[in-house]
Coordinates of C-alpha atoms in Angstrom, one line a residue:
Chain R
X20 CA 95.1 -19.0 -16.5
X21 CA 96.0 -21.0 -13.6
X22 CA 95.1 -19.5 -10.7
X23 CA 98.4 -19.1 -8.3
X24 CA 97.9 -20.8 -4.8
X25 CA 97.6 -17.3 -3.0
X26 CA 94.9 -16.4 -5.3
X27 CA 93.0 -19.7 -4.0
X28 CA 93.7 -18.8 -0.5
X29 CA 92.6 -15.3 -1.1
X30 CA 89.3 -15.8 -3.7
X31 CA 87.0 -16.1 -0.7
X32 CA 87.7 -12.4 -0.1
X33 CA 87.3 -11.2 -3.0
X34 CA 83.5 -11.4 -2.7
X35 CA 83.6 -9.5 0.3
X36 CA 83.3 -6.1 1.5
X37 CA 85.0 -4.0 3.5
X38 CA 82.5 -4.4 6.1
X39 CA 82.3 -8.0 6.2
X40 CA 86.0 -8.6 6.6
X41 CA 88.4 -8.1 9.4
X42 CA 91.1 -5.4 9.1
X43 CA 93.8 -8.0 8.5
X44 CA 91.9 -9.5 5.8
X45 CA 91.3 -6.2 4.5
X46 CA 94.9 -5.3 4.3
X47 CA 95.8 -8.8 2.7
X48 CA 93.0 -8.4 0.1
X49 CA 94.5 -4.8 -1.1
X50 CA 98.0 -6.2 -0.8
X51 CA 96.9 -9.1 -3.4
X52 CA 94.5 -7.0 -5.4
X53 CA 98.0 -4.7 -6.4
X54 CA 99.9 -7.3 -7.9
X55 CA 97.0 -9.9 -9.0
X56 CA 95.0 -8.0 -11.9
X57 CA 92.6 -10.9 -12.5
X58 CA 91.6 -10.8 -8.9
X59 CA 91.2 -7.1 -9.0
X60 CA 89.0 -8.0 -11.8
X61 CA 87.1 -10.0 -10.3
X62 CA 86.7 -8.2 -7.1
X63 CA 85.7 -4.8 -9.1
X64 CA 83.1 -6.9 -11.0
X65 CA 81.8 -8.3 -8.1
X66 CA 81.4 -4.8 -6.3
X67 CA 79.9 -3.4 -9.4
X68 CA 77.3 -6.1 -9.6
X69 CA 76.6 -5.9 -6.0
X70 CA 75.6 -2.1 -6.2
X71 CA 73.6 -2.7 -9.3
X72 CA 71.6 -5.4 -7.5
X73 CA 71.0 -3.2 -4.3
X74 CA 70.1 0.2 -6.1
X75 CA 67.4 -1.7 -8.4
X76 CA 65.9 -3.6 -5.4
X77 CA 63.2 -1.9 -3.7
X78 CA 63.9 -0.1 -0.6
X79 CA 63.8 -2.1 2.7
X80 CA 62.3 -0.2 6.1
X81 CA 65.1 -0.5 8.5
X82 CA 66.3 1.1 11.4
X83 CA 68.8 4.0 10.3
X84 CA 71.4 2.3 12.9
X85 CA 71.1 -1.2 11.4
X86 CA 74.5 -2.1 10.1
X87 CA 74.7 -6.1 10.5
X88 CA 76.4 -8.0 7.9
X89 CA 74.6 -6.6 4.7
X90 CA 77.2 -4.5 3.2
X91 CA 78.4 -0.8 3.1
X92 CA 75.4 0.4 0.8
X93 CA 72.6 -0.4 3.7
X94 CA 75.0 1.6 6.1
X95 CA 73.3 4.7 5.4
X96 CA 71.8 7.6 7.5
X97 CA 68.1 9.6 7.4
X98 CA 70.0 11.9 4.8
X99 CA 70.1 9.3 1.9
X100 CA 67.5 8.9 -0.6
X101 CA 66.8 5.4 0.3
X102 CA 66.3 6.2 4.1
X103 CA 63.8 9.0 2.5
X104 CA 61.8 6.4 0.6
X105 CA 61.3 4.1 3.9
X106 CA 60.2 6.7 6.0
X107 CA 57.9 8.2 3.7
X108 CA 56.3 4.5 3.1
X109 CA 55.6 4.4 6.9
X110 CA 53.9 7.5 6.9
X111 CA 52.1 6.6 3.9
X112 CA 50.5 4.1 6.1
X113 CA 50.1 6.0 9.2
X114 CA 47.8 8.5 7.0
X115 CA 45.8 5.4 5.4
X116 CA 45.2 4.5 8.7
X117 CA 44.0 7.9 10.2
X118 CA 41.5 7.9 7.0
X119 CA 40.1 4.9 7.6
X120 CA 39.7 5.6 11.4
X121 CA 38.2 9.1 10.5
X122 CA 36.1 7.7 7.5
X123 CA 34.5 4.6 9.9
X124 CA 33.7 7.1 12.6
X125 CA 31.8 9.3 10.5
X126 CA 30.3 6.8 8.7
X127 CA 29.0 5.2 12.0
X128 CA 27.8 8.7 13.3
X129 CA 26.0 8.6 10.1
X130 CA 24.1 5.6 10.1
X131 CA 23.3 5.8 13.5
X132 CA 21.1 9.2 13.0
X133 CA 20.1 7.5 10.3
X134 CA 19.2 4.5 12.2
X135 CA 17.2 7.0 14.7
X136 CA 15.6 8.8 12.2
X137 CA 13.8 6.0 10.7
X138 CA 12.8 4.5 14.0
X139 CA 11.6 8.0 14.9
X140 CA 9.6 8.0 11.8
X141 CA 8.1 4.4 12.5
X142 CA 6.9 4.8 15.8
X143 CA 4.8 8.1 14.9
X144 CA 3.3 5.9 11.9
X145 CA 2.5 3.2 14.2
X146 CA 1.0 5.3 17.3
X147 CA -1.1 7.4 14.7
X148 CA -2.3 4.0 13.3
X149 CA -2.7 2.5 16.4
X150 CA -4.7 5.5 17.9
X151 CA -7.1 5.4 14.8
X152 CA -8.1 1.5 15.2
X153 CA -8.3 2.0 18.7
X154 CA -10.9 4.8 18.6
X155 CA -12.8 2.4 16.3
X156 CA -12.6 -0.8 18.7
X157 CA -12.5 0.6 22.0
X158 CA -14.7 3.8 22.0
X159 CA -15.2 3.8 25.7
X160 CA -12.5 6.4 27.5
X161 CA -12.4 6.1 31.6
X162 CA -14.5 9.1 31.8
X163 CA -17.3 7.7 29.5
X164 CA -17.6 4.3 31.6
X165 CA -17.7 6.5 34.9
X166 CA -21.0 8.0 33.3
X167 CA -22.6 5.1 32.2
X168 CA -22.2 3.6 35.7
X169 CA -23.9 7.0 37.1
X170 CA -26.4 6.8 34.3
X171 CA -27.3 3.2 35.4
X172 CA -27.5 3.9 38.6
X173 CA -29.6 7.2 38.6
X174 CA -33.0 5.7 36.5
X175 CA -36.2 5.4 38.4
X176 CA -38.9 2.7 37.4
X177 CA -41.0 6.0 36.6
X178 CA -38.2 7.1 34.4
X179 CA -37.9 4.2 32.3
X180 CA -41.9 4.5 31.7
X181 CA -41.7 7.9 30.5
X182 CA -38.4 6.5 28.3
X183 CA -40.0 3.9 26.6
X184 CA -41.6 5.8 23.7
X185 CA -38.7 7.8 23.1
X186 CA -35.8 4.8 23.2
X187 CA -38.7 2.5 21.5
X188 CA -38.5 -0.1 24.3
X189 CA -40.0 -3.6 24.4
X190 CA -41.7 -4.3 27.9
X191 CA -41.0 -7.4 29.4
X192 CA -44.4 -7.1 31.6
X193 CA -47.1 -4.5 32.3
X194 CA -44.6 -2.0 34.2
X195 CA -41.4 -3.5 33.7
X196 CA -39.3 -2.5 31.1
X197 CA -36.2 -4.3 29.3
X198 CA -33.3 -3.5 31.6
X199 CA -30.7 -4.9 29.3
X200 CA -32.3 -3.2 26.1
X201 CA -32.4 0.2 27.9
X202 CA -28.7 -0.3 29.0
X203 CA -27.9 -1.4 25.7
X204 CA -29.5 2.2 23.9
X205 CA -27.7 4.1 26.9
X206 CA -24.2 2.7 26.4
X207 CA -24.9 3.1 22.5
X208 CA -26.1 7.0 23.0
X209 CA -23.5 7.7 25.3
X210 CA -21.0 6.8 22.9
X211 CA -22.7 8.4 19.9
X212 CA -23.5 11.5 22.2
X213 CA -22.1 13.9 20.2
X214 CA -25.3 13.1 17.3
X215 CA -27.5 11.7 20.3
X216 CA -31.1 13.1 19.5
X217 CA -32.0 15.7 21.9
X218 CA -34.7 13.9 24.1
X219 CA -32.2 11.3 24.4
X220 CA -29.4 13.9 25.3
X221 CA -31.6 15.3 27.9
X222 CA -32.5 12.2 29.2
X223 CA -28.7 11.3 29.9
X224 CA -28.2 14.7 31.6
X225 CA -31.3 14.3 33.5
X226 CA -30.4 10.8 35.1
X227 CA -26.8 11.7 35.6
X228 CA -28.3 14.5 38.1
X229 CA -30.6 11.9 39.5
X230 CA -30.3 9.7 43.1
X231 CA -29.6 6.3 42.8
X232 CA -32.4 3.8 43.0
X233 CA -31.4 0.3 44.6
X234 CA -33.9 -1.6 42.6
X235 CA -33.0 0.0 39.3
X236 CA -29.3 -0.2 40.1
X237 CA -29.4 -3.9 41.0
X238 CA -31.3 -4.6 37.4
X239 CA -28.6 -2.4 35.6
X240 CA -25.7 -4.1 37.5
X241 CA -26.9 -7.7 36.7
Chain I
X6 CA -35.9 1.2 -17.3
X7 CA -35.6 -2.4 -16.2
X8 CA -38.0 -2.0 -13.4
X9 CA -40.5 0.3 -12.4
X10 CA -39.2 3.3 -10.0
X11 CA -41.3 2.4 -7.0
X12 CA -39.8 -0.8 -6.8
X13 CA -35.9 0.2 -7.4
X14 CA -35.1 1.9 -3.8
X15 CA -35.4 -1.5 -2.6
X16 CA -33.9 -3.7 -5.4
X17 CA -31.1 -1.3 -5.3
X18 CA -30.0 -2.0 -1.8
X19 CA -30.3 -5.8 -1.5
X20 CA -28.3 -7.6 -0.2
X21 CA -25.5 -9.4 -2.8
X22 CA -25.8 -12.1 -5.1
X23 CA -21.8 -12.9 -5.9
X24 CA -19.4 -12.6 -2.5
X25 CA -16.0 -11.7 -3.7
X26 CA -13.1 -11.7 -2.2
X27 CA -9.9 -10.1 -3.7
X28 CA -6.9 -11.0 -1.4
X29 CA -3.4 -9.2 -2.7
X30 CA -0.1 -10.4 -1.5
X31 CA 3.0 -8.3 -1.7
X32 CA 6.2 -9.8 -1.7
X33 CA 9.8 -8.3 -0.5
X34 CA 10.8 -8.8 -4.1
X35 CA 8.1 -6.3 -5.4
X36 CA 6.2 -9.6 -6.9
X37 CA 2.8 -10.1 -6.7
X38 CA 0.6 -13.2 -5.8
X39 CA -3.3 -12.4 -6.0
X40 CA -6.4 -14.7 -5.3
X41 CA -9.8 -14.1 -6.0
X42 CA -12.6 -15.9 -4.6
X43 CA -16.0 -15.9 -6.0
X44 CA -19.1 -17.6 -4.2
X45 CA -22.5 -17.9 -5.5
X46 CA -24.7 -18.8 -8.4
X47 CA -22.6 -20.9 -10.9
X48 CA -23.6 -18.9 -14.0
X49 CA -23.2 -15.2 -11.9
X50 CA -20.0 -16.5 -11.1
X51 CA -18.8 -17.0 -14.7
X52 CA -20.0 -13.6 -15.6
X53 CA -18.6 -11.9 -12.9
X54 CA -17.1 -8.2 -13.9
X55 CA -13.9 -9.0 -13.9
X56 CA -11.1 -9.0 -17.2
X57 CA -9.5 -12.0 -15.8
X58 CA -12.5 -14.2 -15.9
X59 CA -11.7 -14.6 -20.1
X60 CA -8.1 -14.6 -19.4
X61 CA -5.8 -17.2 -19.6
X62 CA -2.7 -18.2 -17.3
X63 CA -5.0 -18.2 -13.7
X64 CA -5.3 -21.4 -11.7
X65 CA -9.0 -21.8 -11.4
X66 CA -10.6 -24.4 -8.6
X67 CA -14.4 -25.1 -8.6
X68 CA -15.8 -26.5 -5.6
X69 CA -19.5 -26.6 -3.9
X70 CA -19.7 -25.5 -0.2
X71 CA -23.4 -25.7 -0.4
X72 CA -26.1 -27.1 -2.0
X73 CA -26.8 -24.5 -4.9
X74 CA -23.9 -22.4 -3.9
X75 CA -20.6 -22.6 -6.1
X76 CA -17.5 -21.5 -5.1
X77 CA -14.4 -20.4 -7.6
X78 CA -10.7 -19.8 -6.5
X79 CA -8.6 -18.1 -9.4
X80 CA -4.9 -17.4 -8.1
X81 CA -2.1 -16.3 -10.2
X82 CA 1.4 -14.9 -9.7
X83 CA 2.5 -11.5 -10.8
X84 CA 6.5 -10.5 -11.3
X85 CA 5.3 -6.9 -11.2
X86 CA 2.8 -4.3 -10.3
X87 CA 2.6 -3.3 -13.7
X88 CA 2.0 -7.1 -15.0
X89 CA -1.0 -7.0 -12.7
X90 CA -2.5 -3.8 -13.7
X91 CA -2.8 -5.2 -17.4
X92 CA -5.0 -8.0 -16.0
X93 CA -6.7 -5.8 -13.3
X94 CA -7.0 -2.6 -15.3
X95 CA -7.3 -3.6 -19.1
X96 CA -6.1 -0.8 -21.4
X97 CA -9.1 -1.6 -23.5
X98 CA -11.5 0.6 -22.1
X99 CA -14.5 -0.7 -23.8
X100 CA -14.4 -3.8 -21.7
X101 CA -17.0 -3.3 -18.8
X102 CA -15.2 -4.8 -15.4
X103 CA -14.3 -3.6 -12.1
X104 CA -11.0 -1.8 -12.9
X105 CA -8.5 -1.6 -9.9
X106 CA -5.2 0.4 -10.5
X107 CA -2.4 -0.5 -8.2
X108 CA 1.0 1.3 -7.4
X109 CA 3.8 -0.2 -5.3
X110 CA 7.0 2.0 -4.5
X111 CA 9.7 0.2 -2.7
X112 CA 12.0 2.7 -1.0
X113 CA 15.4 1.8 0.4
X114 CA 16.1 3.6 3.8
X115 CA 19.5 1.4 4.3
X116 CA 18.4 -0.3 7.4
X117 CA 15.1 -0.8 6.1
X118 CA 13.1 -1.0 2.9
X119 CA 9.7 0.7 2.9
X120 CA 6.7 -0.7 0.4
X121 CA 3.9 2.0 0.0
X122 CA 1.4 0.1 -2.2
X123 CA -1.9 1.6 -3.6
X124 CA -5.2 0.3 -5.1
X125 CA -7.6 2.8 -6.5
X126 CA -10.7 1.4 -7.8
X127 CA -11.6 3.2 -10.8
X128 CA -15.4 4.7 -10.9
X129 CA -18.0 1.9 -11.7
X130 CA -20.8 4.0 -13.0
X131 CA -21.1 2.7 -16.7
X132 CA -23.2 5.7 -17.1
X133 CA -21.5 8.9 -16.2
X134 CA -23.2 12.1 -17.7
X135 CA -24.6 13.4 -15.0
X136 CA -22.6 15.1 -12.2
X137 CA -23.7 13.6 -8.8
X138 CA -22.7 16.6 -7.0
X139 CA -25.4 18.0 -7.9
X140 CA -28.2 15.4 -6.9
X141 CA -26.2 14.7 -3.6
X142 CA -24.2 15.7 -0.9
X143 CA -21.0 14.1 0.5
X144 CA -22.7 12.9 3.3
X145 CA -25.4 11.5 1.2
X146 CA -23.0 9.9 -0.9
X147 CA -21.1 8.3 2.2
X148 CA -24.7 7.0 3.4
X149 CA -25.5 5.5 0.1
X150 CA -21.9 3.6 -0.1
X151 CA -22.3 2.1 3.5
X152 CA -24.6 -1.5 3.3
X153 CA -27.9 -1.7 5.1
X154 CA -26.5 -2.3 8.7
X155 CA -23.7 0.1 8.6
X156 CA -25.8 2.6 7.4
X157 CA -28.6 2.1 10.3
X158 CA -25.9 2.1 13.2
X159 CA -24.6 5.0 11.5
X160 CA -24.5 8.4 13.7
X161 CA -26.0 10.4 10.8
X162 CA -28.4 8.3 9.6
X163 CA -32.2 9.7 9.7
X164 CA -34.5 7.1 8.0
X165 CA -36.7 9.9 6.9
X166 CA -34.5 11.9 5.1
X167 CA -32.6 8.7 3.6
X168 CA -35.9 8.2 1.7
X169 CA -35.7 11.2 0.1
X170 CA -32.3 10.6 -0.6
X171 CA -32.8 6.8 -2.1
X172 CA -35.5 8.4 -4.1
X173 CA -33.0 11.1 -5.8
X174 CA -30.6 8.1 -6.2
X175 CA -33.1 6.4 -8.3
X176 CA -33.7 9.7 -10.3
X177 CA -29.8 10.0 -10.7
X178 CA -29.3 6.3 -11.8
X179 CA -32.3 6.4 -14.6
X180 CA -31.7 10.2 -15.6
X181 CA -28.0 8.8 -16.5
X182 CA -29.2 5.8 -18.4
X183 CA -31.7 7.7 -20.2
X184 CA -29.5 10.3 -21.0
X185 CA -27.0 7.8 -22.6
X186 CA -29.8 6.4 -24.7
X187 CA -31.0 9.5 -25.8
X188 CA -27.7 10.6 -26.9
X189 CA -28.0 7.2 -29.2
X190 CA -31.1 8.3 -30.4
X191 CA -29.8 11.7 -31.4
X192 CA -26.3 10.3 -32.8
X193 CA -28.4 8.2 -35.2
X194 CA -30.4 11.0 -36.3
X195 CA -27.9 13.2 -37.1
X196 CA -26.0 10.2 -39.2
X197 CA -28.8 9.0 -41.1
X198 CA -30.2 12.1 -43.3
X199 CA -33.1 9.8 -44.6
X200 CA -34.3 10.3 -41.0
X201 CA -36.9 13.3 -40.8
X202 CA -37.1 13.7 -37.1
X203 CA -35.2 16.7 -36.0
X204 CA -33.1 16.9 -33.0
X205 CA -35.1 20.2 -31.8
X206 CA -38.5 18.1 -32.1
X207 CA -37.2 15.5 -30.1
X208 CA -35.7 17.5 -27.2
X209 CA -39.2 19.2 -26.5
X210 CA -40.7 15.9 -25.9
X211 CA -37.3 14.3 -23.7
X212 CA -38.9 14.9 -20.7
X213 CA -42.2 13.6 -21.4
X214 CA -40.3 10.7 -22.9
X215 CA -38.6 9.8 -19.6
X216 CA -41.7 10.1 -17.8
X217 CA -43.3 7.5 -19.5
X218 CA -40.6 5.1 -19.8
X219 CA -40.1 5.5 -16.0
X220 CA -43.6 5.1 -15.3
X221 CA -45.3 3.5 -17.4
X222 CA -42.9 1.0 -19.6
X223 CA -42.9 -2.4 -19.0
X224 CA -40.1 -4.3 -21.0
X225 CA -36.4 -3.2 -20.6
X226 CA -35.0 -4.0 -23.6
X227 CA -33.7 -1.0 -26.1
X228 CA -36.7 -2.2 -28.6
X229 CA -38.8 -1.6 -25.7
X230 CA -37.3 1.9 -25.1
X231 CA -37.6 2.5 -28.7
X232 CA -41.0 1.6 -28.6
X233 CA -41.7 3.9 -25.7
X234 CA -39.9 6.8 -27.5
X235 CA -42.5 6.3 -30.4
X236 CA -45.1 6.4 -28.3
X237 CA -44.5 9.9 -27.1
X238 CA -42.8 11.1 -30.2
X239 CA -45.4 9.3 -32.8
X240 CA -42.9 9.7 -35.6
X241 CA -42.5 6.9 -38.2
X242 CA -38.7 7.4 -38.0
X243 CA -38.6 5.3 -35.2
X244 CA -39.8 2.3 -37.0
X245 CA -37.0 2.2 -39.1
X246 CA -34.5 2.9 -36.0
X247 CA -35.9 -0.1 -34.2
X248 CA -35.6 -1.9 -37.6
X249 CA -32.4 -1.0 -38.7
X250 CA -30.3 0.4 -35.8
X251 CA -31.2 -2.1 -33.1
X252 CA -27.7 -3.2 -32.8
X253 CA -26.3 0.5 -32.1
X254 CA -28.0 -0.2 -28.7
X255 CA -26.1 -3.1 -27.5
X256 CA -23.5 -1.3 -25.8
X257 CA -26.3 0.3 -23.8
X258 CA -27.7 -2.8 -22.9
X259 CA -24.2 -4.1 -21.8
X260 CA -23.6 -1.5 -19.6
X261 CA -26.9 -2.1 -18.1
X262 CA -26.1 -5.5 -17.4
X263 CA -23.2 -4.8 -16.0
X264 CA -24.4 -2.5 -13.5
X265 CA -27.1 -4.6 -12.4
X266 CA -24.5 -7.3 -12.1
X267 CA -22.3 -5.6 -10.0
X268 CA -24.1 -3.5 -8.0
X269 CA -25.7 -6.8 -6.6
X270 CA -22.1 -8.0 -5.4
X271 CA -20.4 -7.7 -2.2
X272 CA -16.4 -7.2 -2.0
X273 CA -14.1 -7.8 0.3
X274 CA -10.6 -6.3 -0.3
X275 CA -7.5 -8.1 1.7
X276 CA -4.0 -6.8 1.4
X277 CA -1.0 -8.5 2.8
X278 CA 1.9 -6.4 3.2
X279 CA 5.7 -7.9 3.7
X280 CA 7.0 -6.9 7.1
X281 CA 5.7 -4.3 9.9
X282 CA 2.7 -2.3 8.9
X283 CA 3.2 1.1 9.2
X284 CA 0.1 3.0 7.7
X285 CA -3.0 2.2 5.9
X286 CA -6.3 3.6 5.7
X287 CA -7.8 0.4 6.2
X288 CA -10.7 -0.2 9.0
X289 CA -9.6 -3.7 9.2
X290 CA -5.9 -4.5 10.4
X291 CA -4.8 -7.7 11.4
X292 CA -0.6 -8.3 11.9
X293 CA 0.6 -6.9 8.4
X294 CA -3.2 -7.7 6.8
X295 CA -5.4 -4.9 6.1
X296 CA -8.9 -5.4 4.4
X297 CA -11.8 -3.6 3.4
X298 CA -15.3 -4.5 2.8
X299 CA -16.8 -2.5 0.2
X300 CA -20.3 -2.0 -1.6
X301 CA -20.6 -1.0 -5.1
X302 CA -21.6 2.1 -4.6
X303 CA -18.7 2.9 -2.9
X304 CA -16.9 3.0 -5.9
X305 CA -19.6 4.0 -8.0
X306 CA -19.9 7.5 -7.8
X307 CA -15.9 8.5 -7.5
X308 CA -12.3 6.3 -6.8
X309 CA -12.2 4.3 -3.9
X310 CA -8.5 4.4 -2.8
X311 CA -6.9 1.7 -0.4
X312 CA -3.4 2.5 0.7
X313 CA -1.1 0.4 2.9
X314 CA 2.6 1.0 3.9
X315 CA 4.8 -1.1 5.4
X316 CA 8.5 -1.9 6.0
X317 CA 11.1 -4.7 6.0
X318 CA 14.5 -4.8 8.0
X319 CA 17.6 -5.3 5.8
X320 CA 19.8 -7.7 7.5
X321 CA 22.7 -7.1 5.2
X322 CA 22.8 -3.4 6.1
X323 CA 22.7 -3.8 9.9
X324 CA 25.7 -6.2 9.3
X325 CA 27.7 -3.7 7.3
X326 CA 26.7 -1.1 9.9
X327 CA 28.0 -3.3 12.3
X328 CA 31.4 -3.8 10.9
X329 CA 31.9 -0.2 10.0
X330 CA 31.1 0.4 13.7
X331 CA 33.9 -1.8 14.6
X332 CA 36.2 -0.3 12.8
X333 CA 35.7 2.8 13.9
X334 CA 35.7 1.5 17.3
X335 CA 39.0 -0.3 16.9
X336 CA 40.5 2.7 14.9
X337 CA 39.7 4.8 18.6
X338 CA 41.1 2.2 20.5
X339 CA 44.1 1.8 18.8
X340 CA 45.2 5.7 18.6
X341 CA 44.3 5.9 22.7
X342 CA 46.7 3.0 22.8
X343 CA 49.2 4.8 20.5
X344 CA 48.8 8.1 22.7
X345 CA 49.3 6.2 26.3
X346 CA 52.8 5.0 24.9

């Protein structure tokens, strides 16, 4: 059927909704649709297709008062089902974000505790190992060094001569003992003083109580 | 039974004939590289008391660092400690070798991985019938295990007391060997019904035989020892045993030879751990390398255990933890900003 010229003029209005037309255009269309059944059929088909298309889409998050030229179906308030879906999606994101935040915070705290615990255990083990190794390579404590120095300074020539059979010393002359050897033996005995033979322990106590002898001291401090 | 008792205390503690260095490197993935160096006489190296000497798959390199002194370096890679144990502690218990049983545990601690390595040198005494605790105190066992230098510098060393310990040690060794030999003779007597000598008759002469073997026996072969038995017991069965059952004492002979060879050697163990060393019972430490210098007698009476523990950093764990921390920080900052709005 050949469209009348009025149909051709009004054709673009057939594919618009009320929101998209001015009041005059809306009035013009309404009057034409009362008289033209083909245009009315076309307009009804358009509205039905559009409604179906809009209903099948995922809800688009828009502001409730958004009313731009997108048609009547989107001009909906918060009370409509589509509005509720939009708001629920935003809330879902919010919840997810909060969950991630709390989980990462808890995980950070747990990992920090784990790290500190591991470091504490490591430091304890290394300290104990160093202590064990140190006592074998460097048995002289400051207190012991002081006592060795005292023992060195307190020996007299007579005491050297008395020591000879006990320490099994080798003499470098008729009356001069081997000072370096004596020093070595004294240091050795003081390191193992807990198990020193009684004669040596007695000698150490005796020498510590005696006065300094300058000649002996010079020899010992070489 | 090899030498006179008078000479034994001296012979037992002579410096080693073979110097043996065993280096074990543990890798972060649990694989192990082992290198063993033997230095000494070439014949003795070939007869070194380790199962690997007869095994394929080891990389071997001979050198002559000094005149008449040979050096053999053997090395092999193992995918796991289980593979290592198959060589160093073979399942065939009849093999007379120095046995080392190792274990490695890797513990994941998120930021670090801990490695706990333990190597047990199993009891090496090939004649283990008598309880050593009935002969020696723990302190005496400790002194016996030291080499001469360390023993003389030990605070607990007393030369007079130690001489007595040495004599008891010689007695312990010979008694053990004699016990093994004696039991073999008894088993032959019980199996062969044609032999008329009874266990009771032999038992009455047990101590006399022992004293004769220690004091008067010149030779050291099983035939010579059986001759000693015959000299004291004076029974025709021993002629029969000597002619028919001499091969029954091959095992005794091998154990005797193993003891003689292994006791002369010096053993130096090194374990290289991955990462930072945390704990060890080693007396020598250098970085993450631990070392033990042992004599045969340190694992003669009981197992000797070497332990080392280390840790390695897991870099990826730090990266992941860093990301989690950044995420937490970002979340905190975002929520603060929202509250401000």
